[in-house]
Amino acid sequence: MTQFHWSRGIAMSMALSCVAAGQQATNARVVIPFPDPRLVISGLPWLEENGGRLSRLPARLKDSFRTPVWSLAQSTSGVRIRFSTNSSSIKIVAQSGTGRAHHMTSIMQNGLDIYVDGFYKASAWPDGKGRIDRSVGGLGAKSEFRTITVHLPLYGSASIQEITLAPGAEVKPPSPFAFPAPIVYYGSSITQGGCASNPGLSYQAILGRRLNADFVNLGFSGNGLGEPEVAKAVAEIDAVAFVLDYWANPAAAVFERTLPGFVDIIRTAHPTVPIIVTTPFYNPFRERIQAQKREIAEVFVSKRRAAGDTNIHCVEGREMISKDTAWGLVDGRHANSLGFYLCANGLEPHLRRVLGVPAAATGKEE
């Protein structure tokens, strides 16, 4: 009789152990080391070629670029991690920098933004040693899948180590973009995102959400000089539109000299893809020089169109930030977050027109 109860006790103990093990497995959070094929990386045309390195230019052409251009290409402006999940929470562990410029926030320069189905949810920033460890709950019901977008730093880089989801969460591909290829932006520090408060508030990111468009950010702070070596790399990208936004860095004479060649290189590879050339927005200290550059861009585009290239367009920068909206500037030269909102507003109707997208039916959602 005693033997019978002892055996039954062992059996019950084993059963309880199995149940506990099953519960532990069920309760285990889903840890996804980075990189992982379930986590889609957007904004890096040469990602595979570069062996997974988060560089905005191709490594095989490194020696053709000036050193500062290549160095700036290691900043992750425009880079996003995207996936769909039914997880109600997310945790991100990463290593980032700690440097900070006087007119930039730590989040913009070294942190992350988390968006859920195109709406801002949270941000993450590094501690004094550059470590990011951020948990965010309340993403939504477990029965519903939603697309998560993690925006990486605009002026630094972050090495994502892992993303952790709620127990039992599933991961699927993110929702598709509306276009088969990205919009490619080339330019200066303004193009790179200086000085939005957050990685998800560059004008390209705002327009990406409004148009459901992927994008590539090839802004290089202080070094958007219209160099043919960079133009050749830009022309390698399969794009639905190119936006040349590099008026801020070159002297007027350099802008006038390089713009035709830059466009020619793109046109050789993409005979009919829309090209938008932007002119300077308002700058309270440089209006004479800005006026020269506006005229250069306008005359150049007008001549190209008269010669038969009807897919090149000029966008007046003061449609983005004018004297009346100069509060969109952080230092008289770079845009703040409000300024990038204004830039997106000014550029959006032109992009919609060249991409064949109807005008927005409602007010601005960003």
mmCIF file of C-alpha atoms in Angstrom:
data_model
loop_
_atom_site.group_PDB
_atom_site.id
_atom_site.type_symbol
_atom_site.label_atom_id
_atom_site.label_comp_id
_atom_site.label_asym_id
_atom_site.label_seq_id
_atom_site.Cartn_x
_atom_site.Cartn_y
_atom_site.Cartn_z
ATOM 1 C CA MET A 1 0.000 0.000 0.000
ATOM 2 C CA THR A 2 2.817 2.353 0.916
ATOM 3 C CA GLN A 3 4.594 1.432 -2.325
ATOM 4 C CA PHE A 4 1.442 2.295 -4.273
ATOM 5 C CA HIS A 5 1.188 5.791 -2.779
ATOM 6 C CA TRP A 6 4.893 6.421 -3.287
ATOM 7 C CA SER A 7 4.651 5.509 -6.981
ATOM 8 C CA ARG A 8 1.556 7.637 -7.408
ATOM 9 C CA GLY A 9 3.379 10.525 -5.737
ATOM 10 C CA ILE A 10 6.296 10.176 -8.128
ATOM 11 C CA ALA A 11 3.907 10.125 -11.098
ATOM 12 C CA MET A 12 2.058 13.187 -9.853
ATOM 13 C CA SER A 13 5.357 14.980 -9.244
ATOM 14 C CA MET A 14 6.540 14.194 -12.752
ATOM 15 C CA ALA A 15 3.243 15.385 -14.205
ATOM 16 C CA LEU A 16 3.415 18.624 -12.257
ATOM 17 C CA SER A 17 7.005 19.113 -13.418
ATOM 18 C CA CYS A 18 5.936 18.695 -17.028
ATOM 19 C CA VAL A 19 3.100 21.173 -16.572
ATOM 20 C CA ALA A 20 5.470 23.649 -14.936
ATOM 21 C CA ALA A 21 7.981 23.219 -17.746
ATOM 22 C CA GLY A 22 5.240 23.757 -20.287
ATOM 23 C CA GLN A 23 4.069 26.870 -18.501
ATOM 24 C CA GLN A 24 7.631 28.160 -18.328
ATOM 25 C CA ALA A 25 8.024 27.633 -22.074
ATOM 26 C CA THR A 26 4.693 29.326 -22.719
ATOM 27 C CA ASN A 27 5.599 32.227 -20.444
ATOM 28 C CA ALA A 28 9.026 32.701 -21.995
ATOM 29 C CA ARG A 29 9.409 35.954 -23.838
ATOM 30 C CA VAL A 30 10.311 35.862 -27.521
ATOM 31 C CA VAL A 31 13.905 37.050 -27.832
ATOM 32 C CA ILE A 32 15.075 37.920 -31.351
ATOM 33 C CA PRO A 33 18.820 38.526 -31.694
ATOM 34 C CA PHE A 34 19.754 41.106 -34.298
ATOM 35 C CA PRO A 35 20.139 40.669 -37.197
ATOM 36 C CA ASP A 36 17.326 38.235 -37.931
ATOM 37 C CA PRO A 37 15.499 37.675 -41.246
ATOM 38 C CA ARG A 38 12.197 38.407 -39.502
ATOM 39 C CA LEU A 39 13.362 41.958 -38.850
ATOM 40 C CA VAL A 40 13.314 43.868 -42.142
ATOM 41 C CA ILE A 41 15.905 46.637 -42.497
ATOM 42 C CA SER A 42 14.780 49.541 -44.692
ATOM 43 C CA GLY A 43 16.741 52.499 -46.014
ATOM 44 C CA LEU A 44 19.981 50.701 -46.924
ATOM 45 C CA PRO A 45 20.220 49.829 -50.644
ATOM 46 C CA TRP A 46 23.606 48.126 -50.260
ATOM 47 C CA LEU A 47 22.840 46.215 -47.053
ATOM 48 C CA GLU A 48 23.340 42.735 -48.491
ATOM 49 C CA GLU A 49 26.355 43.762 -50.536
ATOM 50 C CA ASN A 50 27.913 45.330 -47.440
ATOM 51 C CA GLY A 51 27.564 42.081 -45.520
ATOM 52 C CA GLY A 52 24.831 43.381 -43.235
ATOM 53 C CA ARG A 53 26.773 46.455 -42.152
ATOM 54 C CA LEU A 54 24.518 49.459 -41.574
ATOM 55 C CA SER A 55 26.323 51.742 -44.008
ATOM 56 C CA ARG A 56 24.475 54.131 -46.287
ATOM 57 C CA LEU A 57 27.014 53.821 -49.126
ATOM 58 C CA PRO A 58 28.572 50.775 -50.822
ATOM 59 C CA ALA A 59 31.855 49.624 -49.296
ATOM 60 C CA ARG A 60 33.258 48.706 -52.710
ATOM 61 C CA LEU A 61 33.271 52.416 -53.616
ATOM 62 C CA LYS A 62 34.750 53.595 -50.320
ATOM 63 C CA ASP A 63 38.015 54.747 -51.886
ATOM 64 C CA SER A 64 36.152 56.946 -54.376
ATOM 65 C CA PHE A 65 34.441 58.985 -51.659
ATOM 66 C CA ARG A 66 36.058 61.734 -49.642
ATOM 67 C CA THR A 67 36.818 60.596 -46.086
ATOM 68 C CA PRO A 68 34.139 62.755 -44.397
ATOM 69 C CA VAL A 69 31.473 61.494 -46.798
ATOM 70 C CA TRP A 70 32.303 57.878 -46.027
ATOM 71 C CA SER A 71 32.434 58.605 -42.299
ATOM 72 C CA LEU A 72 29.020 60.288 -42.378
ATOM 73 C CA ALA A 73 27.632 57.342 -44.327
ATOM 74 C CA GLN A 74 28.046 55.264 -41.167
ATOM 75 C CA SER A 75 25.371 57.354 -39.444
ATOM 76 C CA THR A 76 22.052 55.548 -39.689
ATOM 77 C CA SER A 77 19.842 58.388 -40.907
ATOM 78 C CA GLY A 78 16.744 56.962 -42.547
ATOM 79 C CA VAL A 79 17.456 53.405 -41.421
ATOM 80 C CA ARG A 80 14.468 51.571 -40.012
ATOM 81 C CA ILE A 81 13.785 48.118 -38.568
ATOM 82 C CA ARG A 82 10.308 46.917 -39.516
ATOM 83 C CA PHE A 83 8.177 43.889 -38.671
ATOM 84 C CA SER A 84 4.609 42.973 -37.797
ATOM 85 C CA THR A 85 3.684 41.318 -34.517
ATOM 86 C CA ASN A 86 0.785 40.622 -32.213
ATOM 87 C CA SER A 87 2.981 41.330 -29.202
ATOM 88 C CA SER A 88 1.558 43.718 -26.633
ATOM 89 C CA SER A 89 5.053 44.852 -25.642
ATOM 90 C CA ILE A 90 8.526 45.342 -27.020
ATOM 91 C CA LYS A 91 11.955 45.605 -25.456
ATOM 92 C CA ILE A 92 14.981 46.861 -27.364
ATOM 93 C CA VAL A 93 18.584 46.416 -26.248
ATOM 94 C CA ALA A 94 21.209 48.324 -28.202
ATOM 95 C CA GLN A 95 24.557 50.052 -27.955
ATOM 96 C CA SER A 96 24.830 53.633 -29.141
ATOM 97 C CA GLY A 97 27.026 56.682 -28.822
ATOM 98 C CA THR A 98 26.958 59.351 -26.141
ATOM 99 C CA GLY A 99 28.095 62.454 -28.033
ATOM 100 C CA ARG A 100 25.756 65.397 -28.393
ATOM 101 C CA ALA A 101 25.900 68.619 -30.393
ATOM 102 C CA HIS A 102 24.571 71.847 -28.894
ATOM 103 C CA HIS A 103 21.630 72.019 -31.313
ATOM 104 C CA MET A 104 20.713 68.322 -31.286
ATOM 105 C CA THR A 105 18.926 66.118 -28.781
ATOM 106 C CA SER A 106 20.393 62.915 -27.412
ATOM 107 C CA ILE A 107 17.434 60.980 -28.796
ATOM 108 C CA MET A 108 17.950 62.303 -32.312
ATOM 109 C CA GLN A 109 21.694 61.786 -32.276
ATOM 110 C CA ASN A 110 21.954 58.492 -30.396
ATOM 111 C CA GLY A 111 18.453 57.187 -29.707
ATOM 112 C CA LEU A 112 15.553 55.349 -31.277
ATOM 113 C CA ASP A 113 11.919 56.066 -32.091
ATOM 114 C CA ILE A 114 9.236 53.380 -32.008
ATOM 115 C CA TYR A 115 6.163 53.732 -34.224
ATOM 116 C CA VAL A 116 3.139 51.422 -34.278
ATOM 117 C CA ASP A 117 1.137 51.330 -37.512
ATOM 118 C CA GLY A 118 2.590 54.701 -38.434
ATOM 119 C CA PHE A 119 1.842 56.411 -35.120
ATOM 120 C CA TYR A 120 4.456 57.478 -32.598
ATOM 121 C CA LYS A 121 4.599 55.281 -29.507
ATOM 122 C CA ALA A 122 7.866 55.860 -27.637
ATOM 123 C CA SER A 123 11.549 56.746 -27.788
ATOM 124 C CA ALA A 124 14.699 55.219 -26.333
ATOM 125 C CA TRP A 125 17.979 56.872 -25.440
ATOM 126 C CA PRO A 126 21.347 55.683 -24.135
ATOM 127 C CA ASP A 127 22.694 55.875 -20.623
ATOM 128 C CA GLY A 128 26.084 57.401 -19.852
ATOM 129 C CA LYS A 129 27.834 54.374 -21.321
ATOM 130 C CA GLY A 130 25.793 54.317 -24.515
ATOM 131 C CA ARG A 131 23.572 51.386 -23.553
ATOM 132 C CA ILE A 132 19.919 51.402 -24.570
ATOM 133 C CA ASP A 133 17.546 49.090 -22.691
ATOM 134 C CA ARG A 134 13.960 50.177 -23.265
ATOM 135 C CA SER A 135 10.702 48.320 -22.609
ATOM 136 C CA VAL A 136 7.410 49.594 -23.984
ATOM 137 C CA GLY A 137 3.990 48.083 -23.299
ATOM 138 C CA GLY A 138 0.478 48.799 -24.430
ATOM 139 C CA LEU A 139 1.111 48.167 -28.115
ATOM 140 C CA GLY A 140 -2.362 46.710 -28.624
ATOM 141 C CA ALA A 141 -4.494 43.588 -28.358
ATOM 142 C CA LYS A 142 -2.738 40.243 -28.635
ATOM 143 C CA SER A 143 -5.194 39.122 -31.307
ATOM 144 C CA GLU A 144 -4.193 41.894 -33.710
ATOM 145 C CA PHE A 145 -1.054 42.218 -35.780
ATOM 146 C CA ARG A 146 0.493 45.658 -36.129
ATOM 147 C CA THR A 147 3.545 46.957 -37.953
ATOM 148 C CA ILE A 148 6.380 48.136 -35.726
ATOM 149 C CA THR A 149 8.901 50.609 -37.116
ATOM 150 C CA VAL A 150 12.063 51.399 -35.177
ATOM 151 C CA HIS A 151 13.851 54.510 -36.451
ATOM 152 C CA LEU A 152 17.612 54.491 -35.854
ATOM 153 C CA PRO A 153 19.667 57.618 -34.995
ATOM 154 C CA LEU A 154 19.971 60.421 -37.543
ATOM 155 C CA TYR A 155 23.434 61.651 -36.576
ATOM 156 C CA GLY A 156 25.007 58.634 -34.945
ATOM 157 C CA SER A 157 24.533 54.911 -35.123
ATOM 158 C CA ALA A 158 23.060 52.265 -32.889
ATOM 159 C CA SER A 159 24.059 48.626 -32.795
ATOM 160 C CA ILE A 160 20.845 46.720 -32.103
ATOM 161 C CA GLN A 161 21.563 43.642 -30.008
ATOM 162 C CA GLU A 162 18.136 42.102 -29.528
ATOM 163 C CA ILE A 163 14.418 42.770 -29.626
ATOM 164 C CA THR A 164 12.215 41.012 -27.088
ATOM 165 C CA LEU A 165 8.474 40.477 -27.491
ATOM 166 C CA ALA A 166 5.726 39.246 -25.180
ATOM 167 C CA PRO A 167 5.368 35.498 -24.472
ATOM 168 C CA GLY A 168 3.790 33.632 -27.357
ATOM 169 C CA ALA A 169 4.093 36.578 -29.731
ATOM 170 C CA GLU A 170 4.376 35.906 -33.431
ATOM 171 C CA VAL A 171 6.375 37.848 -35.991
ATOM 172 C CA LYS A 172 5.331 38.393 -39.594
ATOM 173 C CA PRO A 173 6.586 40.587 -42.453
ATOM 174 C CA PRO A 174 5.707 44.285 -42.128
ATOM 175 C CA SER A 175 2.898 45.831 -44.133
ATOM 176 C CA PRO A 176 4.032 46.547 -47.700
ATOM 177 C CA PHE A 177 4.885 49.980 -49.024
ATOM 178 C CA ALA A 178 2.704 51.578 -51.679
ATOM 179 C CA PHE A 179 5.551 51.751 -54.208
ATOM 180 C CA PRO A 180 7.933 49.106 -55.570
ATOM 181 C CA ALA A 181 11.041 51.193 -54.841
ATOM 182 C CA PRO A 182 12.069 53.981 -52.454
ATOM 183 C CA ILE A 183 12.218 57.739 -52.801
ATOM 184 C CA VAL A 184 15.912 58.669 -52.710
ATOM 185 C CA TYR A 185 17.007 61.937 -51.088
ATOM 186 C CA TYR A 186 20.476 63.423 -51.517
ATOM 187 C CA GLY A 187 21.758 66.484 -49.731
ATOM 188 C CA SER A 188 23.229 68.200 -46.705
ATOM 189 C CA SER A 189 22.907 68.182 -42.924
ATOM 190 C CA ILE A 190 19.313 69.334 -43.347
ATOM 191 C CA THR A 191 18.632 66.311 -45.531
ATOM 192 C CA GLN A 192 20.357 64.072 -42.985
ATOM 193 C CA GLY A 193 17.900 65.275 -40.352
ATOM 194 C CA GLY A 194 19.529 68.224 -38.634
ATOM 195 C CA CYS A 195 18.015 69.204 -36.355
ATOM 196 C CA ALA A 196 14.846 67.206 -35.734
ATOM 197 C CA SER A 197 14.264 66.288 -32.105
ATOM 198 C CA ASN A 198 13.686 62.622 -32.932
ATOM 199 C CA PRO A 199 14.836 60.057 -35.508
ATOM 200 C CA GLY A 200 11.273 59.678 -36.772
ATOM 201 C CA LEU A 201 10.816 63.397 -37.430
ATOM 202 C CA SER A 202 13.038 64.060 -40.432
ATOM 203 C CA TYR A 203 10.964 65.336 -43.321
ATOM 204 C CA GLN A 204 11.656 62.100 -45.200
ATOM 205 C CA ALA A 205 10.241 60.024 -42.344
ATOM 206 C CA ILE A 206 7.149 62.228 -42.129
ATOM 207 C CA LEU A 207 6.568 61.935 -45.879
ATOM 208 C CA GLY A 208 7.253 58.213 -45.732
ATOM 209 C CA ARG A 209 4.362 57.778 -43.317
ATOM 210 C CA ARG A 210 2.020 60.049 -45.251
ATOM 211 C CA LEU A 211 2.714 58.391 -48.598
ATOM 212 C CA ASN A 212 3.396 54.883 -47.257
ATOM 213 C CA ALA A 213 6.690 55.138 -49.112
ATOM 214 C CA ASP A 214 10.073 53.635 -48.400
ATOM 215 C CA PHE A 215 12.954 56.090 -48.581
ATOM 216 C CA VAL A 216 16.731 56.302 -48.641
ATOM 217 C CA ASN A 217 18.410 59.215 -46.863
ATOM 218 C CA LEU A 218 21.739 60.179 -48.416
ATOM 219 C CA GLY A 219 22.181 63.449 -46.573
ATOM 220 C CA PHE A 220 25.782 64.152 -45.542
ATOM 221 C CA SER A 221 26.255 66.914 -43.005
ATOM 222 C CA GLY A 222 28.396 69.708 -44.446
ATOM 223 C CA ASN A 223 29.348 67.477 -47.358
ATOM 224 C CA GLY A 224 26.459 67.472 -49.802
ATOM 225 C CA LEU A 225 28.565 68.993 -52.567
ATOM 226 C CA GLY A 226 27.137 67.318 -55.660
ATOM 227 C CA GLU A 227 30.200 65.166 -56.283
ATOM 228 C CA PRO A 228 30.040 62.839 -59.311
ATOM 229 C CA GLU A 229 31.413 59.952 -57.243
ATOM 230 C CA VAL A 230 28.386 60.178 -54.971
ATOM 231 C CA ALA A 231 26.056 60.739 -57.929
ATOM 232 C CA LYS A 232 27.215 57.445 -59.429
ATOM 233 C CA ALA A 233 26.286 55.649 -56.211
ATOM 234 C CA VAL A 234 22.928 57.434 -56.047
ATOM 235 C CA ALA A 235 22.228 56.388 -59.636
ATOM 236 C CA GLU A 236 22.699 52.714 -58.722
ATOM 237 C CA ILE A 237 19.527 52.772 -56.636
ATOM 238 C CA ASP A 238 16.247 51.631 -58.136
ATOM 239 C CA ALA A 239 13.996 54.542 -57.129
ATOM 240 C CA VAL A 240 10.517 55.894 -57.835
ATOM 241 C CA ALA A 241 11.806 59.461 -57.448
ATOM 242 C CA PHE A 242 15.014 61.328 -56.669
ATOM 243 C CA VAL A 243 15.038 64.480 -54.540
ATOM 244 C CA LEU A 244 18.187 66.591 -54.880
ATOM 245 C CA ASP A 245 18.255 68.741 -51.769
ATOM 246 C CA TYR A 246 21.904 69.755 -51.623
ATOM 247 C CA TRP A 247 21.705 73.529 -52.021
ATOM 248 C CA ALA A 248 22.900 74.231 -48.449
ATOM 249 C CA ASN A 249 26.553 73.162 -48.667
ATOM 250 C CA PRO A 250 28.173 74.260 -51.934
ATOM 251 C CA ALA A 251 29.018 77.831 -52.837
ATOM 252 C CA ALA A 252 26.731 79.219 -55.524
ATOM 253 C CA ALA A 253 29.371 78.701 -58.219
ATOM 254 C CA VAL A 254 29.915 75.090 -57.136
ATOM 255 C CA PHE A 255 26.166 74.450 -57.059
ATOM 256 C CA GLU A 256 25.861 75.831 -60.590
ATOM 257 C CA ARG A 257 28.762 73.719 -61.826
ATOM 258 C CA THR A 258 27.791 70.403 -60.208
ATOM 259 C CA LEU A 259 24.008 70.316 -60.589
ATOM 260 C CA PRO A 260 23.955 69.545 -64.358
ATOM 261 C CA GLY A 261 26.484 66.745 -64.005
ATOM 262 C CA PHE A 262 24.716 65.210 -61.021
ATOM 263 C CA VAL A 263 21.423 65.148 -62.907
ATOM 264 C CA ASP A 264 23.099 63.792 -66.059
ATOM 265 C CA ILE A 265 24.499 60.828 -64.136
ATOM 266 C CA ILE A 266 21.082 59.998 -62.700
ATOM 267 C CA ARG A 267 19.363 60.506 -66.051
ATOM 268 C CA THR A 268 21.732 58.120 -67.817
ATOM 269 C CA ALA A 269 20.657 55.348 -65.458
ATOM 270 C CA HIS A 270 17.035 56.458 -65.031
ATOM 271 C CA PRO A 271 15.771 58.218 -68.176
ATOM 272 C CA THR A 272 12.204 58.786 -66.984
ATOM 273 C CA VAL A 273 12.229 58.615 -63.179
ATOM 274 C CA PRO A 274 11.048 61.913 -61.629
ATOM 275 C CA ILE A 275 13.777 64.194 -60.284
ATOM 276 C CA ILE A 276 12.916 67.012 -57.889
ATOM 277 C CA VAL A 277 15.457 69.775 -57.313
ATOM 278 C CA THR A 278 14.784 71.857 -54.210
ATOM 279 C CA THR A 279 15.828 75.472 -53.753
ATOM 280 C CA PRO A 280 16.899 77.090 -50.458
ATOM 281 C CA PHE A 281 14.366 77.745 -47.758
ATOM 282 C CA TYR A 282 14.530 80.936 -45.711
ATOM 283 C CA ASN A 283 17.733 81.806 -43.884
ATOM 284 C CA PRO A 284 17.825 85.155 -42.044
ATOM 285 C CA PHE A 285 21.593 85.513 -42.476
ATOM 286 C CA ARG A 286 22.213 84.316 -46.039
ATOM 287 C CA GLU A 287 19.355 85.572 -48.181
ATOM 288 C CA ARG A 288 21.573 87.056 -50.917
ATOM 289 C CA ILE A 289 23.412 83.771 -51.415
ATOM 290 C CA GLN A 290 20.187 81.791 -51.122
ATOM 291 C CA ALA A 291 18.620 83.944 -53.833
ATOM 292 C CA GLN A 292 21.529 83.126 -56.149
ATOM 293 C CA LYS A 293 21.088 79.411 -55.574
ATOM 294 C CA ARG A 294 17.338 79.639 -56.123
ATOM 295 C CA GLU A 295 17.914 81.243 -59.484
ATOM 296 C CA ILE A 296 20.539 78.659 -60.421
ATOM 297 C CA ALA A 297 18.181 75.766 -59.686
ATOM 298 C CA GLU A 298 15.170 77.382 -61.333
ATOM 299 C CA VAL A 299 17.030 78.320 -64.522
ATOM 300 C CA PHE A 300 18.655 74.903 -64.774
ATOM 301 C CA VAL A 301 15.386 73.000 -64.382
ATOM 302 C CA SER A 302 13.588 75.338 -66.776
ATOM 303 C CA LYS A 303 16.214 74.708 -69.464
ATOM 304 C CA ARG A 304 16.096 70.947 -68.937
ATOM 305 C CA ARG A 305 12.334 70.919 -69.264
ATOM 306 C CA ALA A 306 12.484 73.086 -72.376
ATOM 307 C CA ALA A 307 14.950 70.574 -73.828
ATOM 308 C CA GLY A 308 12.412 67.786 -73.347
ATOM 309 C CA ASP A 309 13.016 66.393 -69.855
ATOM 310 C CA THR A 310 9.514 66.861 -68.475
ATOM 311 C CA ASN A 311 10.193 64.605 -65.493
ATOM 312 C CA ILE A 312 12.470 67.072 -63.745
ATOM 313 C CA HIS A 313 10.870 69.571 -61.383
ATOM 314 C CA CYS A 314 11.926 72.479 -59.189
ATOM 315 C CA VAL A 315 10.410 73.042 -55.745
ATOM 316 C CA GLU A 316 10.734 76.480 -54.177
ATOM 317 C CA GLY A 317 12.251 76.102 -50.723
ATOM 318 C CA ARG A 318 10.213 78.939 -49.307
ATOM 319 C CA GLU A 319 7.149 76.748 -49.799
ATOM 320 C CA MET A 320 8.718 74.793 -46.952
ATOM 321 C CA ILE A 321 10.148 77.434 -44.604
ATOM 322 C CA SER A 322 9.630 81.119 -45.337
ATOM 323 C CA LYS A 323 10.271 84.309 -43.399
ATOM 324 C CA ASP A 324 6.767 83.958 -41.951
ATOM 325 C CA THR A 325 7.554 80.474 -40.643
ATOM 326 C CA ALA A 326 11.141 81.064 -39.526
ATOM 327 C CA TRP A 327 10.238 79.647 -36.118
ATOM 328 C CA GLY A 328 10.804 76.346 -37.910
ATOM 329 C CA LEU A 329 14.556 76.951 -37.597
ATOM 330 C CA VAL A 330 16.688 75.895 -34.645
ATOM 331 C CA ASP A 331 19.714 78.109 -35.320
ATOM 332 C CA GLY A 332 18.705 80.227 -38.286
ATOM 333 C CA ARG A 333 19.959 77.556 -40.674
ATOM 334 C CA HIS A 334 18.763 74.080 -39.726
ATOM 335 C CA ALA A 335 15.174 72.979 -39.279
ATOM 336 C CA ASN A 336 13.742 71.969 -35.926
ATOM 337 C CA SER A 337 10.986 69.349 -35.724
ATOM 338 C CA LEU A 338 8.361 71.931 -36.599
ATOM 339 C CA GLY A 339 10.519 73.025 -39.510
ATOM 340 C CA PHE A 340 10.663 69.482 -40.840
ATOM 341 C CA TYR A 341 6.886 69.267 -40.543
ATOM 342 C CA LEU A 342 6.745 72.407 -42.691
ATOM 343 C CA CYS A 343 9.267 70.944 -45.149
ATOM 344 C CA ALA A 344 7.127 67.838 -45.488
ATOM 345 C CA ASN A 345 4.049 69.992 -46.057
ATOM 346 C CA GLY A 346 5.807 71.932 -48.801
ATOM 347 C CA LEU A 347 7.241 68.911 -50.589
ATOM 348 C CA GLU A 348 4.281 66.551 -50.241
ATOM 349 C CA PRO A 349 2.032 67.899 -53.028
ATOM 350 C CA HIS A 350 4.930 67.804 -55.495
ATOM 351 C CA LEU A 351 5.780 64.205 -54.623
ATOM 352 C CA ARG A 352 2.136 63.209 -54.855
ATOM 353 C CA ARG A 353 1.928 64.741 -58.307
ATOM 354 C CA VAL A 354 5.042 63.065 -59.739
ATOM 355 C CA LEU A 355 4.141 59.722 -58.143
ATOM 356 C CA GLY A 356 0.532 59.854 -59.295
ATOM 357 C CA VAL A 357 -0.868 59.820 -55.773
ATOM 358 C CA PRO A 358 -4.122 61.741 -55.169
ATOM 359 C CA ALA A 359 -3.993 64.727 -52.874
ATOM 360 C CA ALA A 360 -4.621 63.949 -49.214
ATOM 361 C CA ALA A 361 -8.352 63.968 -48.497
ATOM 362 C CA THR A 362 -7.935 65.262 -44.950
ATOM 363 C CA GLY A 363 -5.589 67.494 -42.995
ATOM 364 C CA LYS A 364 -2.010 66.613 -42.186
ATOM 365 C CA GLU A 365 -1.787 63.562 -39.985
ATOM 366 C CA GLU A 366 1.771 64.053 -38.757
#
